[in-house]
mmCIF file of C-alpha atoms in Angstrom:
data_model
loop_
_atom_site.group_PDB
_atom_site.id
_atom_site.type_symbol
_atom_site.label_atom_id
_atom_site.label_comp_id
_atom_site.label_asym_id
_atom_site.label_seq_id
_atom_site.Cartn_x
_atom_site.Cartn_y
_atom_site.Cartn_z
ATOM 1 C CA UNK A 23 19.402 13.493 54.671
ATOM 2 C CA UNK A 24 18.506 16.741 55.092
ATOM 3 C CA UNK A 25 15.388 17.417 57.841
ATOM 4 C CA UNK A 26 12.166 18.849 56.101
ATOM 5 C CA UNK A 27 9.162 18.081 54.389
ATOM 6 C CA UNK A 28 9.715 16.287 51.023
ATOM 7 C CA UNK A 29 6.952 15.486 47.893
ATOM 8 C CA UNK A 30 7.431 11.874 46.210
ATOM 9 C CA UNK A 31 5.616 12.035 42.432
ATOM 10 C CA UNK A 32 4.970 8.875 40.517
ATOM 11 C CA UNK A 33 7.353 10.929 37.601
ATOM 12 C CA UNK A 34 10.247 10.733 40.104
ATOM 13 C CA UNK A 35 9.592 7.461 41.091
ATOM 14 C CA UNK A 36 9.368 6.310 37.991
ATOM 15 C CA UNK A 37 12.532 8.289 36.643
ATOM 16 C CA UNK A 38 14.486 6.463 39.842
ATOM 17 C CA UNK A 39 13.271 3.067 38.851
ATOM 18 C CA UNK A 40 14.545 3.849 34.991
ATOM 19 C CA UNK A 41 17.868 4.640 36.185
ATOM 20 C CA UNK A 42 18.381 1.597 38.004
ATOM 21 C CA UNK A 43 17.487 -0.790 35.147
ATOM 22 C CA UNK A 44 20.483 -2.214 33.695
ATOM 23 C CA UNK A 45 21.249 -0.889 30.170
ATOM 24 C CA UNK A 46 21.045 -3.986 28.431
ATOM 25 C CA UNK A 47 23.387 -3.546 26.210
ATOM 26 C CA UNK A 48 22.775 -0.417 25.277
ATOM 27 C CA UNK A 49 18.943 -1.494 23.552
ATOM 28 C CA UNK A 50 16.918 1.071 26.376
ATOM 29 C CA UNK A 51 19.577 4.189 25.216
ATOM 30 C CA UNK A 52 20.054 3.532 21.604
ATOM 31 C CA UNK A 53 18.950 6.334 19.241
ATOM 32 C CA UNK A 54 16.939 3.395 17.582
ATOM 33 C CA UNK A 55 14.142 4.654 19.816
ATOM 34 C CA UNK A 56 13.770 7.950 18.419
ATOM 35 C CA UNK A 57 14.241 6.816 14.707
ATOM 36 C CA UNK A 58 11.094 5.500 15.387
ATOM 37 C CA UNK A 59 9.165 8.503 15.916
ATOM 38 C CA UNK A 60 10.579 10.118 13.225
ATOM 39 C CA UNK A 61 10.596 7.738 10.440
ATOM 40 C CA UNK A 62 8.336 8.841 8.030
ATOM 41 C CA UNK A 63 5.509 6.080 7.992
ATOM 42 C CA UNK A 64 2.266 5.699 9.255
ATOM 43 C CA UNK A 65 1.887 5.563 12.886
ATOM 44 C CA UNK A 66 0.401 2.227 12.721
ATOM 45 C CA UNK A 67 3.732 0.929 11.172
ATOM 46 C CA UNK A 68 5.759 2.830 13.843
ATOM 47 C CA UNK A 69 3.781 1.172 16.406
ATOM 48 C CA UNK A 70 4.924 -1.946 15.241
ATOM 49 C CA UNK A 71 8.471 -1.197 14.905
ATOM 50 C CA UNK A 72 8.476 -0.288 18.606
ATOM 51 C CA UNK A 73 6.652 -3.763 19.587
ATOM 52 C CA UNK A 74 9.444 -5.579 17.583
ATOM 53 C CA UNK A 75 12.312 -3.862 19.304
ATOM 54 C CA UNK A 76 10.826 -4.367 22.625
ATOM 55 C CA UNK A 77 10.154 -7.967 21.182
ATOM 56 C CA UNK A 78 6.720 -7.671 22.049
ATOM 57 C CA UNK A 79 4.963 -9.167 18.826
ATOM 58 C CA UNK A 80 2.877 -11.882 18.877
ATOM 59 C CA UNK A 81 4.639 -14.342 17.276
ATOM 60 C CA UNK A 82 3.581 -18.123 18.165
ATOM 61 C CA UNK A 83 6.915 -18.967 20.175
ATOM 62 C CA UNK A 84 6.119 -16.076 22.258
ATOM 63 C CA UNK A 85 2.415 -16.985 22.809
ATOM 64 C CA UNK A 86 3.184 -20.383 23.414
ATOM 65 C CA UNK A 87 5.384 -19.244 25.994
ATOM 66 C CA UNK A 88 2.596 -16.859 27.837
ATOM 67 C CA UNK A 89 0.595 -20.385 28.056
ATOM 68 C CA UNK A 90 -1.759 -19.447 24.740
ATOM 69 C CA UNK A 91 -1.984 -22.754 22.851
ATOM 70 C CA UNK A 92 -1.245 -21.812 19.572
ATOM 71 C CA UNK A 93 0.544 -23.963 17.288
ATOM 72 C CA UNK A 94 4.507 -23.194 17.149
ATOM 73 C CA UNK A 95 5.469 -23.723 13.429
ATOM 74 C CA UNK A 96 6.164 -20.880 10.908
ATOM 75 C CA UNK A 97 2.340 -20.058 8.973
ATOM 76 C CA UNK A 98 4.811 -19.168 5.827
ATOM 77 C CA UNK A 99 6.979 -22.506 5.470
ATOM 78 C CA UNK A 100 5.280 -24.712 8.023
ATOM 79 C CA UNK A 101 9.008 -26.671 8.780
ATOM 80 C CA UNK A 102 10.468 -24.192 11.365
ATOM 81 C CA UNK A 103 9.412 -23.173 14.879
ATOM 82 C CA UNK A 104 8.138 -19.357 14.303
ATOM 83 C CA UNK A 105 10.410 -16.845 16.311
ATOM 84 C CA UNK A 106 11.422 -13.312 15.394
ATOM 85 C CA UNK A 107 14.921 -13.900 13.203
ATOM 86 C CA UNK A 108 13.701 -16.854 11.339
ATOM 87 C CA UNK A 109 9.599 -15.373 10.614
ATOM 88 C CA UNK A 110 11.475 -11.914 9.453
ATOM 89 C CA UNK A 111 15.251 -12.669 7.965
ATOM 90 C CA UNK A 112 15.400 -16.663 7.897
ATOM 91 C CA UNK A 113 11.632 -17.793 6.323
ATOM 92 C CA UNK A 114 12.363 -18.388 2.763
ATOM 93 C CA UNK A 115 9.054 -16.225 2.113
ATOM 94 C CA UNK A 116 11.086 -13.587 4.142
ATOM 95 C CA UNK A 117 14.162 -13.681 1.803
ATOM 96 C CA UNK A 118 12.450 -13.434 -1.451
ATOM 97 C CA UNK A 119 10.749 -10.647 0.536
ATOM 98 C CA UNK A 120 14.001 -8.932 0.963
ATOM 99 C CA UNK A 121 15.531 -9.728 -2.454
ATOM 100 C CA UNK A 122 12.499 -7.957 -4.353
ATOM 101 C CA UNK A 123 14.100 -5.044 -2.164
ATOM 102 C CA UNK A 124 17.265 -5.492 -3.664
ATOM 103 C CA UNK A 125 18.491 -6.350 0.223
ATOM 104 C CA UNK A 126 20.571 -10.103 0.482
ATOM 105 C CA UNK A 127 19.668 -11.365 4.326
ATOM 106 C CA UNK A 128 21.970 -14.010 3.936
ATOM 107 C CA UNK A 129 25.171 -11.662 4.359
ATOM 108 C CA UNK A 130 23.433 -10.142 7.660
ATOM 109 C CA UNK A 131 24.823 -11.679 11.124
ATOM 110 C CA UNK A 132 21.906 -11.288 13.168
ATOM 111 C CA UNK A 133 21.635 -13.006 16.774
ATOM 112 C CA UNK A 134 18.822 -11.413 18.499
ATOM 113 C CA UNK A 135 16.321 -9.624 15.587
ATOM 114 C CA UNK A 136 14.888 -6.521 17.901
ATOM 115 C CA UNK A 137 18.276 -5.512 19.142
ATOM 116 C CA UNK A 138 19.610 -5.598 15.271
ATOM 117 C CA UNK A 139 16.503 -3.304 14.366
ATOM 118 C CA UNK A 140 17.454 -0.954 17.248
ATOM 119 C CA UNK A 141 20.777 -0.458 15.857
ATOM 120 C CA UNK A 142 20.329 -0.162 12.314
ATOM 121 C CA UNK A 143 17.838 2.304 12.871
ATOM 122 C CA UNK A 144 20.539 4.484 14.952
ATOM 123 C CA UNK A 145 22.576 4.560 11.923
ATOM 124 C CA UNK A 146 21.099 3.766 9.068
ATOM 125 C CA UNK A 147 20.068 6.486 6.653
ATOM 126 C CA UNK A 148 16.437 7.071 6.133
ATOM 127 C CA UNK A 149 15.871 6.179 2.809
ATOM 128 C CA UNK A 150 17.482 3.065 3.430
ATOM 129 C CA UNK A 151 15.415 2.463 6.604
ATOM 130 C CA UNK A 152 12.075 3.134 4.861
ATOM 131 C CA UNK A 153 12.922 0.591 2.192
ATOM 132 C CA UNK A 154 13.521 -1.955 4.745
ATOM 133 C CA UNK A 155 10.403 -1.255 6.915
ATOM 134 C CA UNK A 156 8.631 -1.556 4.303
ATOM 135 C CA UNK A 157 9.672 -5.571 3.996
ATOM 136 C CA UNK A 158 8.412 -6.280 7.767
ATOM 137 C CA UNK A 159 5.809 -4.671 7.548
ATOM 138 C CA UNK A 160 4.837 -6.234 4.401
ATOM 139 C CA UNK A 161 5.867 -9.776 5.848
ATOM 140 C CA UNK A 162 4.406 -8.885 9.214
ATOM 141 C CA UNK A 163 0.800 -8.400 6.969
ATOM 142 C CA UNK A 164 1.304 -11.456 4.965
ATOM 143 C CA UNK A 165 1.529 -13.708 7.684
ATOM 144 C CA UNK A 166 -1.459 -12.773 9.618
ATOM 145 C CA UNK A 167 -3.406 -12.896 5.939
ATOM 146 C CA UNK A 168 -2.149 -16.744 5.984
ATOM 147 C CA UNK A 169 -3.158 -17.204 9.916
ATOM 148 C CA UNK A 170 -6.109 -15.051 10.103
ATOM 149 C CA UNK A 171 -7.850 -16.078 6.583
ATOM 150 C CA UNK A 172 -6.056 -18.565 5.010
ATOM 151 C CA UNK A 173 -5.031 -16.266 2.319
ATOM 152 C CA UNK A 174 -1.459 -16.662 0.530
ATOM 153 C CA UNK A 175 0.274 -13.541 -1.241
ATOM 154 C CA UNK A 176 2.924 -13.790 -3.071
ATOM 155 C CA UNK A 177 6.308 -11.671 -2.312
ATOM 156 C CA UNK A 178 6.483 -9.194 -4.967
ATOM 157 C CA UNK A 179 2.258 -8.681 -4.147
ATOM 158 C CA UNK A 180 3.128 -8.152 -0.725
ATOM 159 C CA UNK A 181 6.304 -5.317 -1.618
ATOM 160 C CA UNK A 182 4.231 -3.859 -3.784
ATOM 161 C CA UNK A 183 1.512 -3.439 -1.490
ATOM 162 C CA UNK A 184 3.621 -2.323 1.570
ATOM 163 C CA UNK A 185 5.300 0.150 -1.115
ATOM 164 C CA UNK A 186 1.859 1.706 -1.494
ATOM 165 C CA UNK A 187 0.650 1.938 1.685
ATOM 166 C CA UNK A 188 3.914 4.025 2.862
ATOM 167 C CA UNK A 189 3.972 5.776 -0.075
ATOM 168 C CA UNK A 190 0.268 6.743 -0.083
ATOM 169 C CA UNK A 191 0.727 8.199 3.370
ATOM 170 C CA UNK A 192 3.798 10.081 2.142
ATOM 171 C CA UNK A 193 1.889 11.970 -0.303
ATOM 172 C CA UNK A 194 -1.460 12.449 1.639
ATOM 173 C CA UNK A 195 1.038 13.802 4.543
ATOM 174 C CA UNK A 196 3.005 15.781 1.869
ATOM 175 C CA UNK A 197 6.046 14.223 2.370
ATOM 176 C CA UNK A 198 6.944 13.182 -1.097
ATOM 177 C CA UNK A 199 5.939 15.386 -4.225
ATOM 178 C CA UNK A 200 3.893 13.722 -6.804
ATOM 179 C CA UNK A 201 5.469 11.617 -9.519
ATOM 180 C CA UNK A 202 7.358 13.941 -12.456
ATOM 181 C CA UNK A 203 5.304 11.912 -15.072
ATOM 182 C CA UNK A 204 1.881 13.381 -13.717
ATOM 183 C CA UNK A 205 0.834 16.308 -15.938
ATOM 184 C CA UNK A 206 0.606 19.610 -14.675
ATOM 185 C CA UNK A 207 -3.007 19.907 -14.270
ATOM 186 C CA UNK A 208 -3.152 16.987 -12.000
ATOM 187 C CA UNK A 209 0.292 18.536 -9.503
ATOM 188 C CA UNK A 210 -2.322 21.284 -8.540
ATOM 189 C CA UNK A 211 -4.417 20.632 -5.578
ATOM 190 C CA UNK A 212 -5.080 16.936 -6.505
ATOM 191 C CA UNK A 213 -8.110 16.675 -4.713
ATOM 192 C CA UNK A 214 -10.944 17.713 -7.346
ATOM 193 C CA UNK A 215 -11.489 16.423 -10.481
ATOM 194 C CA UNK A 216 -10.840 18.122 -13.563
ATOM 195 C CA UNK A 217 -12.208 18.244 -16.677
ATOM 196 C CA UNK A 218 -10.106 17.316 -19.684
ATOM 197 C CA UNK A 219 -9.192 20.185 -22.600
ATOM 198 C CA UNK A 220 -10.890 20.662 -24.866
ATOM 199 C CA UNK A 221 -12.043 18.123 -27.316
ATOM 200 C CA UNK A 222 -10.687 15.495 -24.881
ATOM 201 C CA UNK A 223 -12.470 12.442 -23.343
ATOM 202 C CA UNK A 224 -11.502 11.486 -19.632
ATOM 203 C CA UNK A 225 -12.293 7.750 -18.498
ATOM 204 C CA UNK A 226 -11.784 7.414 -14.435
ATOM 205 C CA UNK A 227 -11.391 3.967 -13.497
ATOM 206 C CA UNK A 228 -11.201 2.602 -9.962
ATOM 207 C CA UNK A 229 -11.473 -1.333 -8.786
ATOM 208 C CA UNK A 230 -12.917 -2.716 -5.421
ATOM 209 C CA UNK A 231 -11.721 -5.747 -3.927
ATOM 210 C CA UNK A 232 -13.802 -7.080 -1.245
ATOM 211 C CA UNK A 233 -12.282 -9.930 1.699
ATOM 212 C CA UNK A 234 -14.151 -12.892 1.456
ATOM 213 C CA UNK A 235 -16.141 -12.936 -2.353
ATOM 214 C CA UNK A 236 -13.253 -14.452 -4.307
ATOM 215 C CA UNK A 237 -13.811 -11.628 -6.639
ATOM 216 C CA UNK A 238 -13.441 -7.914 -7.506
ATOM 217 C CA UNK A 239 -15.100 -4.961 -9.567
ATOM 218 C CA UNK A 240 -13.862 -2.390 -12.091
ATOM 219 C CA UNK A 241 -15.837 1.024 -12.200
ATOM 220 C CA UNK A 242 -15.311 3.119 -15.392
ATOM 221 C CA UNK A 243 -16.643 6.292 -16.366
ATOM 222 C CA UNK A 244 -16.677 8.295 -19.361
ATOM 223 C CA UNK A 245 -16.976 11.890 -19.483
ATOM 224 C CA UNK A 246 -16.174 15.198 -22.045
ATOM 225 C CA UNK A 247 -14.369 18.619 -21.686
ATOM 226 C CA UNK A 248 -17.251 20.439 -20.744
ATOM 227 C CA UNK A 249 -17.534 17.432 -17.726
ATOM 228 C CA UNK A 250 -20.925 15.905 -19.037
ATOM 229 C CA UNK A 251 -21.457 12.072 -18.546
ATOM 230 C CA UNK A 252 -21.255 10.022 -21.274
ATOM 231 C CA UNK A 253 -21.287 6.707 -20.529
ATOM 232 C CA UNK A 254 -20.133 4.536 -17.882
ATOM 233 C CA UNK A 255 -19.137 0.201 -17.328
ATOM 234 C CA UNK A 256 -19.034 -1.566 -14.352
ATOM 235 C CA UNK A 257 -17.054 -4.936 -14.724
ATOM 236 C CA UNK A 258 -17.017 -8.299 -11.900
ATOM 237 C CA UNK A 259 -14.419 -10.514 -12.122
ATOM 238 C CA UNK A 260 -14.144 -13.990 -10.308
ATOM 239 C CA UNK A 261 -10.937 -15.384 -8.457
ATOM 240 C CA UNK A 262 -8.738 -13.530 -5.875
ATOM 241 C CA UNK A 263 -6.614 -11.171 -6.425
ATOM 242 C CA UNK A 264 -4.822 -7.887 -4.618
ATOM 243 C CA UNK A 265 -5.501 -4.677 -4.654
ATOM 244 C CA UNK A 266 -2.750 -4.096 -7.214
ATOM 245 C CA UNK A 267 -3.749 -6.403 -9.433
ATOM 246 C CA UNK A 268 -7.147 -5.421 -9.700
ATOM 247 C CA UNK A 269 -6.038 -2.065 -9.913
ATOM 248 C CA UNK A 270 -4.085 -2.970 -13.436
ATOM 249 C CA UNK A 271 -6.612 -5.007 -14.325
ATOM 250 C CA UNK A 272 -8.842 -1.987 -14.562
ATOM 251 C CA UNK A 273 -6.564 0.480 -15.998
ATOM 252 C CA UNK A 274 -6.109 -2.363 -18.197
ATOM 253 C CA UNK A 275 -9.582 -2.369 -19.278
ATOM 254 C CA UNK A 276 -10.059 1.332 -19.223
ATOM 255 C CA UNK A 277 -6.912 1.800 -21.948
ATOM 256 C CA UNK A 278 -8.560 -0.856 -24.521
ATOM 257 C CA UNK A 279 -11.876 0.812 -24.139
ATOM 258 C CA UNK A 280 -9.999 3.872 -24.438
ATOM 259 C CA UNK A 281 -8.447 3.021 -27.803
ATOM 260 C CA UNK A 282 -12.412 2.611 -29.315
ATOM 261 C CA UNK A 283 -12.187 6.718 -29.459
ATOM 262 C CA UNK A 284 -11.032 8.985 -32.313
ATOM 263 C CA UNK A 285 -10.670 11.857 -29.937
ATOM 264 C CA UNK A 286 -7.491 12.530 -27.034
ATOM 265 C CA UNK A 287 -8.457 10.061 -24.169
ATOM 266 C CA UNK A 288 -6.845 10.959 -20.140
ATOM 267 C CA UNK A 289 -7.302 7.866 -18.516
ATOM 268 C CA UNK A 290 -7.051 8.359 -14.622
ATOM 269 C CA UNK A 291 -6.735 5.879 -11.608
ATOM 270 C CA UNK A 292 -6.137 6.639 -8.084
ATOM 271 C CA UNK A 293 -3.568 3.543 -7.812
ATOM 272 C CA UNK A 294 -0.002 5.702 -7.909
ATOM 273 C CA UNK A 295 1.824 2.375 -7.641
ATOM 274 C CA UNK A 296 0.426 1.077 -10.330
ATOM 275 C CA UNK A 297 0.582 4.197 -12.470
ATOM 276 C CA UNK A 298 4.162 4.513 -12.026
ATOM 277 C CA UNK A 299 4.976 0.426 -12.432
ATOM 278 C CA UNK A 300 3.569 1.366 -15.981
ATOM 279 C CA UNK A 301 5.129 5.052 -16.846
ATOM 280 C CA UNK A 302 8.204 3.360 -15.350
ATOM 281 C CA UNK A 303 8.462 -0.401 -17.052
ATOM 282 C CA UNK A 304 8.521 -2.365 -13.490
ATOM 283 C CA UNK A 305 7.783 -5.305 -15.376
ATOM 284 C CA UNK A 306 9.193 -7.258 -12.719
ATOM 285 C CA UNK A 307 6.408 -7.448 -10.453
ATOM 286 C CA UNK A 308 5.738 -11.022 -11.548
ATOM 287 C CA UNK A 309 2.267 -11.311 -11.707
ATOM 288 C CA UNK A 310 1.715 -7.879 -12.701
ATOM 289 C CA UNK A 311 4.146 -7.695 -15.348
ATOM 290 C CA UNK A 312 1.952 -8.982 -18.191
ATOM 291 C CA UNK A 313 -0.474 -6.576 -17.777
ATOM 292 C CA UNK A 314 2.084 -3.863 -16.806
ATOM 293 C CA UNK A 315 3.217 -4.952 -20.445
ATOM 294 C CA UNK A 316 0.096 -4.786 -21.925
ATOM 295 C CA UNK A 317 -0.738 -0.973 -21.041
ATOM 296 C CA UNK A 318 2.571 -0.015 -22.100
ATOM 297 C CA UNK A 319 2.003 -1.516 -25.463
ATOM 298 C CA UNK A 320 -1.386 0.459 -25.671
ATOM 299 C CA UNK A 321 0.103 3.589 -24.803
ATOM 300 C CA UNK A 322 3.409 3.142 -26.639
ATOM 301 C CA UNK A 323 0.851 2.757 -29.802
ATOM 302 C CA UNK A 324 -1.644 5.621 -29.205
ATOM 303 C CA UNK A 325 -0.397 8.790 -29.043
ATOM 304 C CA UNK A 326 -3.598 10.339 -27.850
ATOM 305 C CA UNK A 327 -3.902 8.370 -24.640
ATOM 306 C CA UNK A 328 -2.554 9.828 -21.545
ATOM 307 C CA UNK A 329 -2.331 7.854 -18.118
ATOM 308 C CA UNK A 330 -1.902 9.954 -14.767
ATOM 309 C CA UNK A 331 -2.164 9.402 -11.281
ATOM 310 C CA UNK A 332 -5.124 11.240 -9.121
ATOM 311 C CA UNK A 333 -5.952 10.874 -5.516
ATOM 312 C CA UNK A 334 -9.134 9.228 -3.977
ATOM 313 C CA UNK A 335 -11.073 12.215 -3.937
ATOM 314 C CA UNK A 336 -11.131 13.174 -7.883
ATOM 315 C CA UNK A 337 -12.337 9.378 -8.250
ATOM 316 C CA UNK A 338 -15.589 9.519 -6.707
ATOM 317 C CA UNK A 339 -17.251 8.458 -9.397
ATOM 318 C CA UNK A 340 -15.479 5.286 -10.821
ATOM 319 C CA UNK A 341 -14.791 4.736 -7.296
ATOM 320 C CA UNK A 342 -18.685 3.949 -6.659
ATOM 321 C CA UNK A 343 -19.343 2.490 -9.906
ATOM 322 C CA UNK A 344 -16.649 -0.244 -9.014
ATOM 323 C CA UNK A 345 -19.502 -1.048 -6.135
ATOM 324 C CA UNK A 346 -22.428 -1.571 -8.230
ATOM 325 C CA UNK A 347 -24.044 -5.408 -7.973
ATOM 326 C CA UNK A 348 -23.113 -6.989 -11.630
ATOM 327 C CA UNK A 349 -23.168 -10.750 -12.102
ATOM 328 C CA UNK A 350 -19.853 -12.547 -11.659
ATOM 329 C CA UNK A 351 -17.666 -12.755 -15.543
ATOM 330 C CA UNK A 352 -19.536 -10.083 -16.938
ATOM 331 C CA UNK A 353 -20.080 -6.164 -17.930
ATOM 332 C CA UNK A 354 -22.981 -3.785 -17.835
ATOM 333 C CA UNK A 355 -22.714 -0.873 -19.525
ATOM 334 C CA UNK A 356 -24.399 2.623 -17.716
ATOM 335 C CA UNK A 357 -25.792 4.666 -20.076
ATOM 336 C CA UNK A 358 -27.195 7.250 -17.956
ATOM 337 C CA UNK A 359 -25.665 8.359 -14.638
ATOM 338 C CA UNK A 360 -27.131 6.511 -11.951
ATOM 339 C CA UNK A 361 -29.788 8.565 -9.215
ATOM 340 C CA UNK A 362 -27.352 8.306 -6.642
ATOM 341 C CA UNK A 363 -24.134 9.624 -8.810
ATOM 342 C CA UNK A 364 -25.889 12.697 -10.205
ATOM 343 C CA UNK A 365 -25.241 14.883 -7.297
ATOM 344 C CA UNK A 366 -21.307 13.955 -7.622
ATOM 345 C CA UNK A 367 -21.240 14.612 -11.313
ATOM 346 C CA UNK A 368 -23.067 17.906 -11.289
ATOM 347 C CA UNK A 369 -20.695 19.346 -8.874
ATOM 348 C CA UNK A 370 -17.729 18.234 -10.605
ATOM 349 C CA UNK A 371 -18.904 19.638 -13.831
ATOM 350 C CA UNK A 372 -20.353 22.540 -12.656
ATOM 351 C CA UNK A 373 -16.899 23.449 -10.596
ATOM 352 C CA UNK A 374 -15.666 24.692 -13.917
#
């Protein structure tokens, strides 16, 4: 070695130490890692594709063998111990998982789970990839619901909410266009609510679910071309249910209200799965697909009712009437705006 005065950095240090790891085979190099980072899904989702390739989740064999006395059996099936290939690919609430994807595990030869994901996310295509992070995550969520609250879903509840939240992030990060079906008037900005035409009626309809009070709420509000309240109905409903569910329930409600008009009714949620599940005939969400049924029927049989997709923002107003107190199994109606609404609906009347 040369004579002279030399600078050690923790970067070089550290870049030494990462070339003398072993490659192991090939999981530290594989493009896998990148995919990662690029995948388009929320960051919270990426983070936990990285933990399950470094096979760093918290699953109970793993915690049992850090000394955390946790029980060991799966929280889904209760009959196996709970590691990483059966919780994801062998629990049988993992496979129906993957068959409402369309995706067979039993054809896949996996030995070790996180160096599997590594490579099919090297070379798998991204659509493909989405569609299947979308089942981990969604069992990954399910089985902490079960641990953490005691709370079952069922598999096509649990797709169809993983679905949503990847696709709502899509579209609020403007990475997907809005659906074709959604009328022209709602592909502009999307973020303001619009009045209907001209003798048209527009019902917004929005439902709150709330952890813990075995029930939910359905806001609904009626309003006119010119944007002037009419009338509005908050509905409580006991048992539990998902997001989705109460979501159709409500759009449910708000099309057989709807069909009590003479005039052109635009119903509007803020639920785009559940919009498209009807536009499109998923019928085959299981416990969605008798109400999925039911709106179609409604619609099929009323030409002047419309159903379209809006985001968050041009629901303000259903959105806080679904959060009114109402006693459980019933319906009030609102005849006047309430105090704390008026501000809301004067500016989104008085924006046209």
């Amino acid at each position: 070695m040369k004579k002279g005065l030399r600078w050690y950095t923790v970067k070089s240090g550290y870049y030494q130490w990462c070339q003398s790891q072993p490659a192991n085979d090939g999981v530290q190099q594989s493009k896998g890692w990148n995919k990662i980072w690029n995948l388009e899904v929320p960051h919270k989702i990426k983070v936990f594709l990285w933990r399950f390739c470094r096979n760093t989740l918290p699953i109970r064999i793993l915690l049992r063998g850090r000394g955390v006395p946790a029980p060991i059996v799966c929280s889904m099936c209760t009959g196996e111990v709970e590691h990483l290939r059966h919780l994801f690919f062998e629990c049988g609430f993992a496979k129906e998982c993957w068959q409402q994807k369309g995706f067979d595990s039993n054809v896949w030869d996996i030995e070790s789970s996180h160096e599997w994901l590594l490579h099919t996310l090297a070379n798998g295509p991204d659509e493909i990839l989405v569609k299947m992070v979308s089942v981990l995550w969604g069992v990954w969520f399910a089985r902490n619901k079960r641990i953490f609250e005691n709370r079952f879903m069922s598999p096509a509840t649990v797709m169809a909410w993983s679905a949503k939240q990847i696709l709502e992030w899509q579209i609020a990060n403007k990475k997907v266009s809005f659906s074709p079906h959604l009328s022209n008037r709602q592909q502009g900005d999307g973020r303001k609510w619009q009045v209907p035409e001209q003798g048209c009626l527009k019902i917004n309809v929005d439902a709150s679910v709330v952890d813990g009070q075995n029930s939910f709420g359905i806001g609904m509000v009626l309003r006119n071309h010119q944007g002037h309240y009419i009338t509005g109905k908050k509905m409580r409903f006991a048992g539990s249910f998902s997001v989705m569910e109460a979501e159709m329930t409500g759009i449910t409600e708000a099309l057989t209200w709807a069909q009590n008009y003479t005039n052109a009714v635009v119903i509007e949620s803020d639920s785009l799965l559940s919009v498209e599940a009807i536009q499109n005939g998923q019928e085959n969400l299981l416990e969605l697909g008798d109400l999925i049924h039911q709106c179609r029927n409604i619609l099929r049989h009323n030409d002047r009712l419309k159903l379209n997709f809006v985001r968050k923002q041009a629901n303000k107003v259903a959105h806080s009437i679904a959060r009114i107190p109402c006693e459980l199994n019933s319906s009030i109606v609102i005849s006047s705006p309430p105090f704390f609404l008026l501000e809301t609906i004067l500016s989104e009347s008085l924006a046209f």
